[in-house]
CSV table of C-alpha atoms in Angstrom, one decimal:
chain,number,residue,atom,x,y,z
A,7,UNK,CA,-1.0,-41.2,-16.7
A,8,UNK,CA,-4.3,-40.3,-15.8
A,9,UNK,CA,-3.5,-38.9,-12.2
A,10,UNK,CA,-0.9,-36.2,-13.8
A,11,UNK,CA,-4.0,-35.0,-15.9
A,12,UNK,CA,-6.4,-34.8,-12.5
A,13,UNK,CA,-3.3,-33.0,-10.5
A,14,UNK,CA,-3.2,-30.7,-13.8
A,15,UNK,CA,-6.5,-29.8,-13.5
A,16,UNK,CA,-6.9,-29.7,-9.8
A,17,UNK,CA,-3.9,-26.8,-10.1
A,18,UNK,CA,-6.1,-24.7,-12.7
A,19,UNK,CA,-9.4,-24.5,-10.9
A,20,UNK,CA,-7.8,-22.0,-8.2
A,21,UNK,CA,-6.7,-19.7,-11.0
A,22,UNK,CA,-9.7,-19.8,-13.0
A,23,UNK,CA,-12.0,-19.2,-9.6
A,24,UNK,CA,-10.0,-16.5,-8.8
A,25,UNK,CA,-10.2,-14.8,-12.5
A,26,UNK,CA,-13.9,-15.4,-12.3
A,27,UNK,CA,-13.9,-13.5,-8.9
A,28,UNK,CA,-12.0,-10.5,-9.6
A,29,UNK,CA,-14.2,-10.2,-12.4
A,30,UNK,CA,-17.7,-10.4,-11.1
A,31,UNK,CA,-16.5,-8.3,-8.2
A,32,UNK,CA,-15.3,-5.6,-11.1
A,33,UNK,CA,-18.8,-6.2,-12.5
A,34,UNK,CA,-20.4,-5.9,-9.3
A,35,UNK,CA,-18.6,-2.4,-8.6
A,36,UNK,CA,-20.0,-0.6,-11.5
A,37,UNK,CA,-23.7,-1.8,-11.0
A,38,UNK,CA,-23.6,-0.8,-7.4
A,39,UNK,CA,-22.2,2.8,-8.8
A,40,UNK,CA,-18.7,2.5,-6.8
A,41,UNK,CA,-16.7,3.2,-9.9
A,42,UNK,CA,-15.2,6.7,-10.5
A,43,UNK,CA,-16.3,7.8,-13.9
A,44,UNK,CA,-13.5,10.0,-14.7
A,45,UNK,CA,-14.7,13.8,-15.5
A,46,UNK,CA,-17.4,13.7,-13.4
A,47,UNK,CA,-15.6,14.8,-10.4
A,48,UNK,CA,-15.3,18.1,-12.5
A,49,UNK,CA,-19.4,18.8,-12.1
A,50,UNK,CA,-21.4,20.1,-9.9
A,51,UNK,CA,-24.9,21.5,-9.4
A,52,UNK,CA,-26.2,24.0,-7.0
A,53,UNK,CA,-28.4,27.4,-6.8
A,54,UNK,CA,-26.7,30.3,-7.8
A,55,UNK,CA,-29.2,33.8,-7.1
A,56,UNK,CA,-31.8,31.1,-6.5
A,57,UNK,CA,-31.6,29.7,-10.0
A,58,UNK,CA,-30.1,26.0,-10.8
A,59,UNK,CA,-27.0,26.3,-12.0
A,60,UNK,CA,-23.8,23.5,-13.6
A,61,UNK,CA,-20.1,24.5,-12.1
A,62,UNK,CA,-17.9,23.1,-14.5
A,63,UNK,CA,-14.3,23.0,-14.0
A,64,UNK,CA,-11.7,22.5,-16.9
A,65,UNK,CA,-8.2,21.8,-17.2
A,66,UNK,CA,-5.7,22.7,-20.1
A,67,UNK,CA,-6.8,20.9,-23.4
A,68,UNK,CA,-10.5,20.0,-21.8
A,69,UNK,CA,-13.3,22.8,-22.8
A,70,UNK,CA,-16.2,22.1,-22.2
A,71,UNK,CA,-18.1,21.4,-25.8
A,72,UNK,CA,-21.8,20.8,-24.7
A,73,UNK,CA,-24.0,21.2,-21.4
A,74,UNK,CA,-27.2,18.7,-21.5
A,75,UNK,CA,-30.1,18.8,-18.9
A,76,UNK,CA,-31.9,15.5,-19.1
A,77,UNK,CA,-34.8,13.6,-17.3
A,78,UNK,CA,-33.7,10.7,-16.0
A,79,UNK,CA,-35.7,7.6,-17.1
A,80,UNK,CA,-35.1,4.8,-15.4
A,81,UNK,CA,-37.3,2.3,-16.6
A,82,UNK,CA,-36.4,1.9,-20.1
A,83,UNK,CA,-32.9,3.9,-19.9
A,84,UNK,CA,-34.2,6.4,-22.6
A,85,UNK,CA,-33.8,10.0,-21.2
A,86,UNK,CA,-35.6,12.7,-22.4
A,87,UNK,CA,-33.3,16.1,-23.0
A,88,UNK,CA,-34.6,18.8,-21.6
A,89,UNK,CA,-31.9,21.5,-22.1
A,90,UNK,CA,-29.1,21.4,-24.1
A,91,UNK,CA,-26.3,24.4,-25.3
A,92,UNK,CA,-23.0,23.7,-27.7
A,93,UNK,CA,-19.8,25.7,-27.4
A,94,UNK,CA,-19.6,28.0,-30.4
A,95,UNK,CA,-16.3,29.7,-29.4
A,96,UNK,CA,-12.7,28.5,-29.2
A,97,UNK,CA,-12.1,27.6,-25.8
A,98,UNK,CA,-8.6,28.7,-23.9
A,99,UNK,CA,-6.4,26.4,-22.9
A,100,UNK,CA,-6.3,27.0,-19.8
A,101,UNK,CA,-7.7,25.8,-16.4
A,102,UNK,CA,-11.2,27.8,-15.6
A,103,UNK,CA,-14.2,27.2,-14.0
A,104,UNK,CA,-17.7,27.8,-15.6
A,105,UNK,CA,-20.7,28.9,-13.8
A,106,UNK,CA,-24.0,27.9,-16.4
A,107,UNK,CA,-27.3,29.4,-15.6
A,108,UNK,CA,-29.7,26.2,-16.7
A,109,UNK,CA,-31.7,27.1,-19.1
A,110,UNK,CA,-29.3,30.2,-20.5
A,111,UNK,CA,-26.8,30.1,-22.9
A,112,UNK,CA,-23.8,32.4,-21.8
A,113,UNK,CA,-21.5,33.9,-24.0
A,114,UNK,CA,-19.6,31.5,-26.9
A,115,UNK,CA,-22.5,29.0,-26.5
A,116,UNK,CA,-25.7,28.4,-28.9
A,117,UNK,CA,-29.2,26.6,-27.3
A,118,UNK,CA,-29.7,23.4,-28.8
A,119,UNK,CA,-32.5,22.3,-27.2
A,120,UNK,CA,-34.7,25.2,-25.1
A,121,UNK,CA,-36.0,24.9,-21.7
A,122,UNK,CA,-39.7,24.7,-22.2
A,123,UNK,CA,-40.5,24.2,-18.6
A,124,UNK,CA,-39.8,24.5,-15.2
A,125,UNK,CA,-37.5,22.1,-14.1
A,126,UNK,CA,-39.3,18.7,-13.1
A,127,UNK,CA,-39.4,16.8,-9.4
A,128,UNK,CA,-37.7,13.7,-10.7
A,129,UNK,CA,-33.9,12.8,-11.0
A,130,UNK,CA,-32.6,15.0,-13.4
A,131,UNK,CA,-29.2,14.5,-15.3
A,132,UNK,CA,-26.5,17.0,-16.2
A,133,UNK,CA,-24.3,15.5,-18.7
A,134,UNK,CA,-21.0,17.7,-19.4
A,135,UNK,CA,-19.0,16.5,-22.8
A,136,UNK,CA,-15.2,17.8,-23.4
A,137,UNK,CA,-14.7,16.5,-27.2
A,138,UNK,CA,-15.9,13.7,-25.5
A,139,UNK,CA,-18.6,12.2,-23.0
A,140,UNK,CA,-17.4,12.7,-19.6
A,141,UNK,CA,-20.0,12.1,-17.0
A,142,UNK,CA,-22.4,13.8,-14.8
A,143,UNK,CA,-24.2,14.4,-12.0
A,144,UNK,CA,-27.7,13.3,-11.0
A,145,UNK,CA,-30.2,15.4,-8.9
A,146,UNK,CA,-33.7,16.9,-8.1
A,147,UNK,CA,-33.9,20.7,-7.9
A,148,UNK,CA,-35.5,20.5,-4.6
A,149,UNK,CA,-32.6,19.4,-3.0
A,150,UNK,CA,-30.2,21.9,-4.3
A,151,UNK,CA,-28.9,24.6,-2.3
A,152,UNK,CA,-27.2,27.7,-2.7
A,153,UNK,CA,-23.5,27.2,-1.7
A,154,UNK,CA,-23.6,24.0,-1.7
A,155,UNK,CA,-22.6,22.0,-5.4
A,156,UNK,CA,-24.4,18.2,-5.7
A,157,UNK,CA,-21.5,16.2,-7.0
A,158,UNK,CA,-20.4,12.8,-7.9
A,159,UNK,CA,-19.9,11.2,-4.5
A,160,UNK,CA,-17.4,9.0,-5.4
A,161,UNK,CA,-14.9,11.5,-6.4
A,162,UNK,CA,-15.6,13.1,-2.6
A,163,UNK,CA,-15.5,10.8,0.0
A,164,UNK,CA,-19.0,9.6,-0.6
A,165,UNK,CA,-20.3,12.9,0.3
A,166,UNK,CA,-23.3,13.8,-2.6
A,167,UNK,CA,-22.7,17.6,-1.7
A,168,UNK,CA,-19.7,19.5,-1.0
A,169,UNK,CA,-18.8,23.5,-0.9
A,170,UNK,CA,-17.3,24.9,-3.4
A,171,UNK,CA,-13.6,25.1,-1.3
A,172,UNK,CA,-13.9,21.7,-1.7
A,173,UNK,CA,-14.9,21.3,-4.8
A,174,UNK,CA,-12.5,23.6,-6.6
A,175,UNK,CA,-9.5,22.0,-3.8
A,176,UNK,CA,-10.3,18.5,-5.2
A,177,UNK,CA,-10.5,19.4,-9.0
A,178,UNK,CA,-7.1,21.9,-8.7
A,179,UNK,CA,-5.3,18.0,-7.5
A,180,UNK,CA,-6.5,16.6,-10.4
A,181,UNK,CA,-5.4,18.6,-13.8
């Protein structure tokens, strides 16, 4: 009876390989930044008048609550917040696009956290949150560019900067 146990097992070991596969290759997607993070596709950064500014575009039910300007740390994963505003307003429900001056708090939003500084040379981090989290974008203000928005790549066919047709094209698909 020992043989139907080996054939048993023998018959397992395919399925559990191919578990442990899909898995590490899931794993190795998000350390290798494949993976979409859903939202993200939504922000973009660019110069607007020369100034660096956060395009944020919202669909029906997702205002924009909070606008965060970090420095992106990545040694010990602890950023430091530069900039940060709050919505103070109800929102509309409806689909808009928001053009944020950083370091200026438009209309319906309060400064958190003022910009003390001009903006550093390191990776910097815009962090957009709709009631929730909902991803970013990460640049340096030396590579931004007027008409042109730094986005999350993955969301546009691996292309870090896009035009705003694009842009705006891409997000109207995806309300």
């Amino acid at each position: 009876m020992v043989p139907v146990r080996l054939s048993r097992a023998r018959h397992r070991r395919p399925v559990v390989g191919a578990a442990v596969l899909a898995t590490a290759l899931c794993c190795a997607g998000c350390f290798l930044g494949t993976d979409r993070v859903f939202g993200s596709q939504r922000i973009g950064v660019e110069l607007l008048g020369g100034r660096p500014a956060v395009l944020v575009y919202s669909c029906p039910g997702h205002p924009v609550t909070a606008v965060s300007l970090k420095k992106h740390n990545i040694h010990d994963m602890n950023d430091v917040v530069l900039w940060q505003i709050e919505r103070t307003s109800a929102a509309g429900d409806v689909e808009s696009v928001e053009e944020i001056l950083i370091g200026q708090a438009p209309a319906g939003y309060r400064t958190v956290v003022p910009l003390s500084s001009p903006l550093p040379a390191t990776s910097l981090d815009v962090d957009v949150d709709r009631r929730r989290p909902d991803g970013g974008v990460t640049f340096k203000a030396a590579n931004l560019r007027e008409g042109s928005l730094r986005v999350d790549a993955s969301w546009f066919s691996q292309h870090s900067s896009v035009g705003r047709d694009r842009f705006l094209s891409v997000n109207r698909k995806n309300c």
